[in-house]
PDB file of C-alpha atoms in Angstrom:
ATOM      1  CA  UNK M 366     180.926 158.872 142.199  1.00 35.00           C
ATOM      2  CA  UNK M 367     180.387 155.285 143.180  1.00 39.00           C
ATOM      3  CA  UNK M 368     183.072 153.158 144.849  1.00 39.00           C
ATOM      4  CA  UNK M 369     185.100 151.411 142.207  1.00 40.00           C
ATOM      5  CA  UNK M 370     186.987 148.167 142.437  1.00 38.00           C
ATOM      6  CA  UNK M 371     189.563 148.064 139.637  1.00 37.00           C
ATOM      7  CA  UNK M 372     188.716 145.502 136.997  1.00 38.00           C
ATOM      8  CA  UNK M 373     191.672 143.234 136.197  1.00 37.00           C
ATOM      9  CA  UNK M 374     193.063 143.675 132.725  1.00 36.00           C
ATOM     10  CA  UNK M 375     193.000 140.469 130.663  1.00 38.00           C
ATOM     11  CA  UNK M 376     196.436 139.297 129.605  1.00 37.00           C
ATOM     12  CA  UNK M 377     197.421 139.891 126.000  1.00 36.00           C
ATOM     13  CA  UNK M 378     197.212 136.658 124.037  1.00 35.00           C
ATOM     14  CA  UNK M 379     199.831 136.423 121.266  1.00 33.00           C
ATOM     15  CA  UNK M 380     198.595 135.954 117.723  1.00 34.00           C
ATOM     16  CA  UNK M 381     198.613 132.237 116.851  1.00 33.00           C
ATOM     17  CA  UNK M 382     201.469 131.519 114.425  1.00 33.00           C
ATOM     18  CA  UNK M 383     199.183 129.756 111.952  1.00 34.00           C
ATOM     19  CA  UNK M 384     196.840 132.729 111.652  1.00 34.00           C
ATOM     20  CA  UNK M 385     198.716 135.490 109.878  1.00 32.00           C
ATOM     21  CA  UNK M 386     195.566 137.607 109.507  1.00 35.00           C
ATOM     22  CA  UNK M 387     194.594 137.709 113.183  1.00 35.00           C
ATOM     23  CA  UNK M 388     194.866 141.065 114.908  1.00 40.00           C
ATOM     24  CA  UNK M 389     193.890 142.693 118.179  1.00 43.00           C
ATOM     25  CA  UNK M 390     191.814 145.864 117.713  1.00 51.00           C
ATOM     26  CA  UNK M 391     192.377 146.831 121.350  1.00 56.00           C
ATOM     27  CA  UNK M 392     195.745 146.598 123.058  1.00 61.00           C
ATOM     28  CA  UNK M 393     196.053 146.011 126.838  1.00 61.00           C
ATOM     29  CA  UNK M 394     196.718 149.697 127.523  1.00 69.00           C
ATOM     30  CA  UNK M 395     193.466 150.621 125.767  1.00 67.00           C
ATOM     31  CA  UNK M 396     191.537 148.049 127.776  1.00 70.00           C
ATOM     32  CA  UNK M 397     192.960 149.453 131.001  1.00 78.00           C
ATOM     33  CA  UNK M 398     192.026 152.976 129.919  1.00 88.00           C
ATOM     34  CA  UNK M 399     188.377 152.022 129.470  1.00 91.00           C
ATOM     35  CA  UNK M 400     188.064 149.708 132.452  1.00 89.00           C
ATOM     36  CA  UNK M 401     186.901 152.343 134.918  1.00 93.00           C
ATOM     37  CA  UNK M 402     184.537 154.310 132.610  1.00 95.00           C
ATOM     38  CA  UNK M 403     182.898 151.076 131.431  1.00 94.00           C
ATOM     39  CA  UNK M 404     182.502 149.801 134.984  1.00 94.00           C
ATOM     40  CA  UNK M 405     180.979 153.069 136.185  1.00 96.00           C
ATOM     41  CA  UNK M 406     178.540 153.112 133.258  1.00 97.00           C
ATOM     42  CA  UNK M 407     177.531 149.538 133.952  1.00 96.00           C
ATOM     43  CA  UNK M 408     176.975 150.309 137.641  1.00 96.00           C
ATOM     44  CA  UNK M 409     174.978 153.438 136.845  1.00 97.00           C
ATOM     45  CA  UNK M 410     172.669 151.411 134.601  1.00 98.00           C
ATOM     46  CA  UNK M 411     172.550 148.716 137.291  1.00 97.00           C
ATOM     47  CA  UNK M 412     171.383 151.281 139.847  1.00 97.00           C
ATOM     48  CA  UNK M 413     168.608 152.587 137.623  1.00 97.00           C
ATOM     49  CA  UNK M 414     167.198 149.495 135.869  1.00 97.00           C
ATOM     50  CA  UNK M 415     164.305 149.850 133.461  1.00 97.00           C
ATOM     51  CA  UNK M 416     161.765 147.214 132.544  1.00 95.00           C
ATOM     52  CA  UNK M 417     161.020 146.170 128.985  1.00 94.00           C
ATOM     53  CA  UNK M 418     159.524 148.949 126.810  1.00 94.00           C
ATOM     54  CA  UNK M 419     160.327 151.497 129.537  1.00 96.00           C
ATOM     55  CA  UNK M 420     164.074 151.948 128.874  1.00 97.00           C
ATOM     56  CA  UNK M 421     164.120 155.681 128.102  1.00 97.00           C
ATOM     57  CA  UNK M 422     166.279 156.478 131.144  1.00 98.00           C
ATOM     58  CA  UNK M 423     168.779 153.748 130.257  1.00 98.00           C
ATOM     59  CA  UNK M 424     169.100 154.916 126.658  1.00 98.00           C
ATOM     60  CA  UNK M 425     169.521 158.489 127.874  1.00 98.00           C
ATOM     61  CA  UNK M 426     172.292 157.376 130.254  1.00 98.00           C
ATOM     62  CA  UNK M 427     174.080 155.614 127.392  1.00 98.00           C
ATOM     63  CA  UNK M 428     173.741 158.664 125.153  1.00 98.00           C
ATOM     64  CA  UNK M 429     175.138 160.926 127.893  1.00 97.00           C
ATOM     65  CA  UNK M 430     178.109 158.589 128.317  1.00 98.00           C
ATOM     66  CA  UNK M 431     178.805 158.665 124.580  1.00 98.00           C
ATOM     67  CA  UNK M 432     178.489 162.455 124.396  1.00 97.00           C
ATOM     68  CA  UNK M 433     180.836 162.856 127.379  1.00 96.00           C
ATOM     69  CA  UNK M 434     183.631 160.647 126.070  1.00 96.00           C
ATOM     70  CA  UNK M 435     183.240 161.306 122.325  1.00 96.00           C
ATOM     71  CA  UNK M 436     181.400 164.600 121.694  1.00 95.00           C
ATOM     72  CA  UNK M 437     181.866 164.358 117.915  1.00 93.00           C
ATOM     73  CA  UNK M 438     180.632 160.764 117.704  1.00 96.00           C
ATOM     74  CA  UNK M 439     177.533 161.435 115.631  1.00 95.00           C
ATOM     75  CA  UNK M 440     179.658 163.157 113.001  1.00 94.00           C
ATOM     76  CA  UNK M 441     181.062 159.742 112.014  1.00 94.00           C
ATOM     77  CA  UNK M 442     178.285 157.517 113.404  1.00 96.00           C
ATOM     78  CA  UNK M 443     174.855 159.180 113.113  1.00 97.00           C
ATOM     79  CA  UNK M 444     172.248 158.145 115.683  1.00 97.00           C
ATOM     80  CA  UNK M 445     168.774 156.850 114.853  1.00 97.00           C
ATOM     81  CA  UNK M 446     165.922 155.870 117.155  1.00 96.00           C
ATOM     82  CA  UNK M 447     162.980 153.600 116.557  1.00 96.00           C
ATOM     83  CA  UNK M 448     160.346 151.763 118.533  1.00 94.00           C
ATOM     84  CA  UNK M 449     162.705 148.893 119.314  1.00 94.00           C
ATOM     85  CA  UNK M 450     165.796 150.818 120.328  1.00 96.00           C
ATOM     86  CA  UNK M 451     168.595 153.237 119.425  1.00 97.00           C
ATOM     87  CA  UNK M 452     171.409 152.635 116.941  1.00 98.00           C
ATOM     88  CA  UNK M 453     174.494 154.304 115.488  1.00 98.00           C
ATOM     89  CA  UNK M 454     175.743 153.752 111.928  1.00 98.00           C
ATOM     90  CA  UNK M 455     179.480 153.853 111.294  1.00 97.00           C
ATOM     91  CA  UNK M 456     179.559 154.018 107.491  1.00 95.00           C
ATOM     92  CA  UNK M 457     183.069 153.270 106.233  1.00 94.00           C
ATOM     93  CA  UNK M 458     182.558 152.317 102.580  1.00 94.00           C
ATOM     94  CA  UNK M 459     179.343 151.400 100.773  1.00 93.00           C
ATOM     95  CA  UNK M 460     181.243 148.669  98.924  1.00 94.00           C
ATOM     96  CA  UNK M 461     182.135 146.903 102.182  1.00 95.00           C
ATOM     97  CA  UNK M 462     179.839 144.533 104.111  1.00 95.00           C
ATOM     98  CA  UNK M 463     177.794 145.786 107.047  1.00 97.00           C
ATOM     99  CA  UNK M 464     177.926 144.163 110.462  1.00 96.00           C
ATOM    100  CA  UNK M 465     175.367 144.643 113.240  1.00 96.00           C
ATOM    101  CA  UNK M 466     176.609 144.736 116.849  1.00 96.00           C
ATOM    102  CA  UNK M 467     173.712 144.409 119.281  1.00 95.00           C
ATOM    103  CA  UNK M 468     173.250 144.793 123.038  1.00 95.00           C
ATOM    104  CA  UNK M 469     170.008 144.486 124.979  1.00 95.00           C
ATOM    105  CA  UNK M 470     169.356 147.092 127.693  1.00 97.00           C
ATOM    106  CA  UNK M 471     166.231 146.075 129.637  1.00 96.00           C
ATOM    107  CA  UNK M 472     166.090 144.638 133.157  1.00 96.00           C
ATOM    108  CA  UNK M 473     164.018 141.953 134.869  1.00 94.00           C
ATOM    109  CA  UNK M 474     160.978 142.328 137.106  1.00 93.00           C
ATOM    110  CA  UNK M 475     162.650 140.914 140.201  1.00 94.00           C
ATOM    111  CA  UNK M 476     164.188 142.093 143.461  1.00 94.00           C
ATOM    112  CA  UNK M 477     167.890 142.853 143.744  1.00 92.00           C
ATOM    113  CA  UNK M 478     169.477 140.296 146.061  1.00 88.00           C
ATOM    114  CA  UNK M 479     172.998 141.706 146.487  1.00 90.00           C
ATOM    115  CA  UNK M 480     173.986 144.551 148.826  1.00 93.00           C
ATOM    116  CA  UNK M 481     176.682 146.297 146.800  1.00 93.00           C
ATOM    117  CA  UNK M 482     176.672 150.124 146.855  1.00 94.00           C
ATOM    118  CA  UNK M 483     175.472 150.136 143.251  1.00 94.00           C
ATOM    119  CA  UNK M 484     172.480 147.855 143.928  1.00 95.00           C
ATOM    120  CA  UNK M 485     169.168 148.624 142.232  1.00 96.00           C
ATOM    121  CA  UNK M 486     167.391 151.742 143.454  1.00 96.00           C
ATOM    122  CA  UNK M 487     164.157 150.721 141.730  1.00 97.00           C
ATOM    123  CA  UNK M 488     161.918 148.407 143.747  1.00 95.00           C
ATOM    124  CA  UNK M 489     161.088 145.188 141.970  1.00 96.00           C
ATOM    125  CA  UNK M 490     163.413 145.793 139.000  1.00 96.00           C
ATOM    126  CA  UNK M 491     166.929 144.357 138.724  1.00 95.00           C
ATOM    127  CA  UNK M 492     169.608 143.751 136.102  1.00 95.00           C
ATOM    128  CA  UNK M 493     169.874 140.067 136.959  1.00 91.00           C
ATOM    129  CA  UNK M 494     170.616 138.992 133.389  1.00 90.00           C
ATOM    130  CA  UNK M 495     173.628 141.190 132.645  1.00 92.00           C
ATOM    131  CA  UNK M 496     172.146 143.597 130.122  1.00 95.00           C
ATOM    132  CA  UNK M 497     173.792 146.470 131.996  1.00 96.00           C
ATOM    133  CA  UNK M 498     177.161 144.902 131.163  1.00 94.00           C
ATOM    134  CA  UNK M 499     176.142 144.305 127.533  1.00 95.00           C
ATOM    135  CA  UNK M 500     175.195 147.974 127.130  1.00 97.00           C
ATOM    136  CA  UNK M 501     178.421 149.239 128.719  1.00 96.00           C
ATOM    137  CA  UNK M 502     180.588 146.997 126.537  1.00 94.00           C
ATOM    138  CA  UNK M 503     178.857 148.085 123.348  1.00 97.00           C
ATOM    139  CA  UNK M 504     179.092 151.769 124.276  1.00 97.00           C
ATOM    140  CA  UNK M 505     182.853 151.504 124.789  1.00 95.00           C
ATOM    141  CA  UNK M 506     183.270 149.478 121.594  1.00 95.00           C
ATOM    142  CA  UNK M 507     181.391 152.159 119.669  1.00 97.00           C
ATOM    143  CA  UNK M 508     183.671 154.918 120.954  1.00 96.00           C
ATOM    144  CA  UNK M 509     186.924 153.029 120.412  1.00 93.00           C
ATOM    145  CA  UNK M 510     186.070 151.844 116.887  1.00 94.00           C
ATOM    146  CA  UNK M 511     184.761 155.276 115.862  1.00 95.00           C
ATOM    147  CA  UNK M 512     187.977 156.890 117.106  1.00 93.00           C
ATOM    148  CA  UNK M 513     190.108 154.429 115.165  1.00 91.00           C
ATOM    149  CA  UNK M 514     188.130 155.092 112.015  1.00 93.00           C
ATOM    150  CA  UNK M 515     188.461 158.839 112.370  1.00 90.00           C
ATOM    151  CA  UNK M 516     192.173 158.695 113.255  1.00 90.00           C
ATOM    152  CA  UNK M 517     193.245 156.269 110.526  1.00 88.00           C
ATOM    153  CA  UNK M 518     191.361 155.762 107.296  1.00 82.00           C
ATOM    154  CA  UNK M 519     191.068 152.108 106.392  1.00 84.00           C
ATOM    155  CA  UNK M 520     191.605 150.838 109.940  1.00 90.00           C
ATOM    156  CA  UNK M 521     187.969 149.654 110.121  1.00 93.00           C
ATOM    157  CA  UNK M 522     187.287 147.013 107.484  1.00 92.00           C
ATOM    158  CA  UNK M 523     183.471 147.071 107.426  1.00 95.00           C
ATOM    159  CA  UNK M 524     180.459 149.231 108.061  1.00 97.00           C
ATOM    160  CA  UNK M 525     179.069 148.706 111.561  1.00 97.00           C
ATOM    161  CA  UNK M 526     175.653 149.347 113.056  1.00 98.00           C
ATOM    162  CA  UNK M 527     175.656 149.532 116.873  1.00 98.00           C
ATOM    163  CA  UNK M 528     172.202 148.672 118.236  1.00 97.00           C
ATOM    164  CA  UNK M 529     171.014 149.223 121.808  1.00 97.00           C
ATOM    165  CA  UNK M 530     167.853 147.130 121.822  1.00 96.00           C
ATOM    166  CA  UNK M 531     164.809 147.451 124.043  1.00 95.00           C
ATOM    167  CA  UNK M 532     162.667 144.659 125.470  1.00 93.00           C
ATOM    168  CA  UNK M 533     164.708 141.518 124.996  1.00 90.00           C
ATOM    169  CA  UNK M 534     163.047 140.047 128.078  1.00 87.00           C
ATOM    170  CA  UNK M 535     159.428 140.723 127.120  1.00 82.00           C
ATOM    171  CA  UNK M 536     158.289 138.341 124.406  1.00 70.00           C
ATOM    172  CA  UNK M 537     154.656 138.355 125.601  1.00 70.00           C
ATOM    173  CA  UNK M 538     153.889 141.940 124.547  1.00 66.00           C
ATOM    174  CA  UNK M 539     151.386 142.379 121.738  1.00 70.00           C
ATOM    175  CA  UNK M 540     153.993 143.872 119.422  1.00 74.00           C
ATOM    176  CA  UNK M 541     156.523 141.138 120.204  1.00 76.00           C
ATOM    177  CA  UNK M 542     160.029 141.409 121.644  1.00 82.00           C
ATOM    178  CA  UNK M 543     162.329 144.364 121.017  1.00 88.00           C
ATOM    179  CA  UNK M 544     164.387 142.306 118.597  1.00 87.00           C
ATOM    180  CA  UNK M 545     161.308 141.422 116.567  1.00 85.00           C
ATOM    181  CA  UNK M 546     160.219 145.077 116.439  1.00 91.00           C
ATOM    182  CA  UNK M 547     163.726 146.208 115.454  1.00 91.00           C
ATOM    183  CA  UNK M 548     163.802 143.724 112.597  1.00 89.00           C
ATOM    184  CA  UNK M 549     160.255 144.098 111.278  1.00 90.00           C
ATOM    185  CA  UNK M 550     159.236 147.661 112.129  1.00 93.00           C
ATOM    186  CA  UNK M 551     162.482 149.595 112.490  1.00 95.00           C
ATOM    187  CA  UNK M 552     164.152 147.648 109.650  1.00 95.00           C
ATOM    188  CA  UNK M 553     167.536 147.644 111.412  1.00 95.00           C
ATOM    189  CA  UNK M 554     168.562 144.443 109.623  1.00 93.00           C
ATOM    190  CA  UNK M 555     168.099 145.838 106.130  1.00 94.00           C
ATOM    191  CA  UNK M 556     171.446 145.977 104.364  1.00 94.00           C
ATOM    192  CA  UNK M 557     173.117 144.000 107.164  1.00 95.00           C
ATOM    193  CA  UNK M 558     175.339 141.080 106.103  1.00 94.00           C
ATOM    194  CA  UNK M 559     176.273 139.781 109.540  1.00 90.00           C
ATOM    195  CA  UNK M 560     174.894 140.199 113.062  1.00 90.00           C
ATOM    196  CA  UNK M 561     176.979 139.716 116.207  1.00 87.00           C
ATOM    197  CA  UNK M 562     175.645 139.492 119.755  1.00 81.00           C
ATOM    198  CA  UNK M 563     177.034 138.208 123.032  1.00 82.00           C
ATOM    199  CA  UNK M 564     175.823 137.306 126.480  1.00 84.00           C
ATOM    200  CA  UNK M 565     177.798 137.364 129.691  1.00 84.00           C
ATOM    201  CA  UNK M 566     177.733 134.276 131.901  1.00 73.00           C
ATOM    202  CA  UNK M 567     177.772 133.906 135.648  1.00 56.00           C
ATOM    203  CA  UNK M 568     180.523 131.467 136.617  1.00 52.00           C
ATOM    204  CA  UNK M 569     178.747 130.767 139.901  1.00 47.00           C
ATOM    205  CA  UNK M 570     175.506 129.858 138.182  1.00 46.00           C
ATOM    206  CA  UNK M 571     177.185 127.726 135.533  1.00 45.00           C
ATOM    207  CA  UNK M 572     179.420 125.901 137.971  1.00 45.00           C
ATOM    208  CA  UNK M 573     182.532 126.993 136.059  1.00 45.00           C
ATOM    209  CA  UNK M 574     185.230 128.244 138.420  1.00 46.00           C
ATOM    210  CA  UNK M 575     187.212 130.973 136.709  1.00 46.00           C
ATOM    211  CA  UNK M 576     189.921 133.108 138.234  1.00 49.00           C
ATOM    212  CA  UNK M 577     188.946 136.813 138.425  1.00 51.00           C
ATOM    213  CA  UNK M 578     192.109 137.601 136.451  1.00 49.00           C
ATOM    214  CA  UNK M 579     191.094 135.415 133.513  1.00 52.00           C
ATOM    215  CA  UNK M 580     188.653 136.445 130.801  1.00 57.00           C
ATOM    216  CA  UNK M 581     187.085 133.477 129.024  1.00 62.00           C
ATOM    217  CA  UNK M 582     185.254 133.752 125.713  1.00 65.00           C
ATOM    218  CA  UNK M 583     183.465 131.219 123.559  1.00 66.00           C
ATOM    219  CA  UNK M 584     181.675 131.690 120.282  1.00 67.00           C
ATOM    220  CA  UNK M 585     180.241 129.958 117.263  1.00 67.00           C
ATOM    221  CA  UNK M 586     178.948 130.758 113.810  1.00 69.00           C
ATOM    222  CA  UNK M 587     175.252 130.551 113.082  1.00 68.00           C
ATOM    223  CA  UNK M 588     172.552 130.527 115.735  1.00 65.00           C
ATOM    224  CA  UNK M 589     174.173 130.587 119.158  1.00 64.00           C
ATOM    225  CA  UNK M 590     171.447 131.999 121.398  1.00 63.00           C
ATOM    226  CA  UNK M 591     167.701 131.629 121.098  1.00 63.00           C
ATOM    227  CA  UNK M 592     164.924 133.974 122.145  1.00 58.00           C
ATOM    228  CA  UNK M 593     162.173 132.234 124.035  1.00 60.00           C
ATOM    229  CA  UNK M 594     158.648 132.479 122.742  1.00 62.00           C
ATOM    230  CA  UNK M 595     155.186 131.682 123.984  1.00 66.00           C
ATOM    231  CA  UNK M 596     152.614 129.293 122.557  1.00 71.00           C
ATOM    232  CA  UNK M 597     149.104 128.652 123.828  1.00 77.00           C
ATOM    233  CA  UNK M 598     147.269 125.445 123.014  1.00 78.00           C
ATOM    234  CA  UNK M 599     143.636 124.745 123.829  1.00 84.00           C
ATOM    235  CA  UNK M 600     142.300 121.209 123.444  1.00 82.00           C
ATOM    236  CA  UNK M 601     138.588 120.459 123.674  1.00 81.00           C
ATOM    237  CA  UNK M 602     137.341 116.900 123.687  1.00 78.00           C
ATOM    238  CA  UNK M 603     133.976 115.176 123.820  1.00 75.00           C
ATOM    239  CA  UNK M 604     134.891 113.551 127.101  1.00 71.00           C
ATOM    240  CA  UNK M 605     133.523 110.201 128.251  1.00 69.00           C
ATOM    241  CA  UNK M 606     132.587 108.089 131.218  1.00 69.00           C
ATOM    242  CA  UNK M 607     135.122 107.728 134.074  1.00 68.00           C
ATOM    243  CA  UNK M 608     134.905 103.954 133.863  1.00 68.00           C
ATOM    244  CA  UNK M 609     136.117 103.975 130.246  1.00 66.00           C
ATOM    245  CA  UNK M 610     138.592 106.837 130.411  1.00 59.00           C
ATOM    246  CA  UNK M 611     141.299 104.848 128.698  1.00 62.00           C
ATOM    247  CA  UNK M 612     139.085 104.434 125.643  1.00 63.00           C
ATOM    248  CA  UNK M 613     137.936 108.047 125.461  1.00 61.00           C
ATOM    249  CA  UNK M 614     139.603 111.135 124.030  1.00 71.00           C
ATOM    250  CA  UNK M 615     141.954 112.355 126.731  1.00 77.00           C
ATOM    251  CA  UNK M 616     142.998 116.000 126.355  1.00 79.00           C
ATOM    252  CA  UNK M 617     146.190 115.432 128.363  1.00 81.00           C
ATOM    253  CA  UNK M 618     147.277 112.671 126.014  1.00 81.00           C
ATOM    254  CA  UNK M 619     146.723 114.953 123.043  1.00 82.00           C
ATOM    255  CA  UNK M 620     148.738 117.802 124.580  1.00 84.00           C
ATOM    256  CA  UNK M 621     151.553 115.407 125.459  1.00 85.00           C
ATOM    257  CA  UNK M 622     151.635 114.173 121.876  1.00 85.00           C
ATOM    258  CA  UNK M 623     151.818 117.725 120.512  1.00 85.00           C
ATOM    259  CA  UNK M 624     154.672 118.563 122.901  1.00 83.00           C
ATOM    260  CA  UNK M 625     156.533 115.428 121.837  1.00 85.00           C
ATOM    261  CA  UNK M 626     156.190 116.304 118.145  1.00 85.00           C
ATOM    262  CA  UNK M 627     157.302 119.874 118.809  1.00 81.00           C
ATOM    263  CA  UNK M 628     160.482 118.667 120.490  1.00 81.00           C
ATOM    264  CA  UNK M 629     161.172 116.549 117.447  1.00 83.00           C
ATOM    265  CA  UNK M 630     160.684 119.596 115.231  1.00 80.00           C
ATOM    266  CA  UNK M 631     163.267 121.541 117.278  1.00 77.00           C
ATOM    267  CA  UNK M 632     165.708 118.628 117.065  1.00 82.00           C
ATOM    268  CA  UNK M 633     165.286 118.622 113.297  1.00 83.00           C
ATOM    269  CA  UNK M 634     166.052 122.348 113.124  1.00 79.00           C
ATOM    270  CA  UNK M 635     169.244 121.841 115.130  1.00 79.00           C
ATOM    271  CA  UNK M 636     170.313 118.957 112.889  1.00 85.00           C
ATOM    272  CA  UNK M 637     169.728 121.038 109.749  1.00 83.00           C
ATOM    273  CA  UNK M 638     171.690 123.921 111.239  1.00 77.00           C
ATOM    274  CA  UNK M 639     174.603 121.606 112.054  1.00 81.00           C
ATOM    275  CA  UNK M 640     174.615 120.228 108.509  1.00 85.00           C
ATOM    276  CA  UNK M 641     174.631 123.761 107.106  1.00 81.00           C
ATOM    277  CA  UNK M 642     177.568 124.741 109.315  1.00 76.00           C
ATOM    278  CA  UNK M 643     179.523 121.648 108.262  1.00 83.00           C
ATOM    279  CA  UNK M 644     178.837 122.447 104.613  1.00 84.00           C
ATOM    280  CA  UNK M 645     180.065 126.019 105.080  1.00 77.00           C
ATOM    281  CA  UNK M 646     183.241 124.767 106.753  1.00 78.00           C
ATOM    282  CA  UNK M 647     183.914 122.360 103.892  1.00 83.00           C
ATOM    283  CA  UNK M 648     183.436 125.144 101.357  1.00 82.00           C
ATOM    284  CA  UNK M 649     185.852 127.391 103.259  1.00 76.00           C
ATOM    285  CA  UNK M 650     188.457 124.635 103.322  1.00 73.00           C
TER     286      UNK M 650
END
């Protein structure tokens, strides 16, 4: 058992008066109940980090946690495994929409800088991006929602697929990132109407000073986070004489021009996305 510092329970925020349909799937007492198990799972994963495409131990740890706290879980949410990860399907009603909840589980190839008792025990591998927290949160959410569904029919309003994804950090692999493999090879997005993901943020790194007793959340519809990708560009020119370099074909100038055009392409994508979101909001109103 690792030393545990109690995690403060976030205060219950009353339902806004103008939103009569808002509800809180987890009450404060439930959050307090899961605080310690979730923290211990996160710290266990933190101690034994796994690099991209080598997350078998992490997935096994998650599965052991689920089996310990909800032995009959797979009876209501069968488990599937593919190249890109492991997922559980909570099928409520085929007529309802299906939502995908996703958490990445891989760690970074870097040294662990902190000295907490639960620091990384694997040299050169560290959960510096928070995927250990993502995995722990999704595991607890899976248990709580599955219990609610089993205890009260109709309490869950949609089908949910809970995905623990490999290799979010490695986009240079030949087969692509874990998300790409999950979508194209494992087909985890087939039949999915909505996908939800989150990422924790370090207040120290962002410069935002937040009290430890306050939980802050922000979200948006549409594309909120972007996976990085890699592009290689080779430019070959005929060259020229040093005395007339400004009149010759300069490879650096060409690369700079391509980079400039690419930034413009990204700006155009963002503008189109914003227009689409505004259109959706107008339609909803």
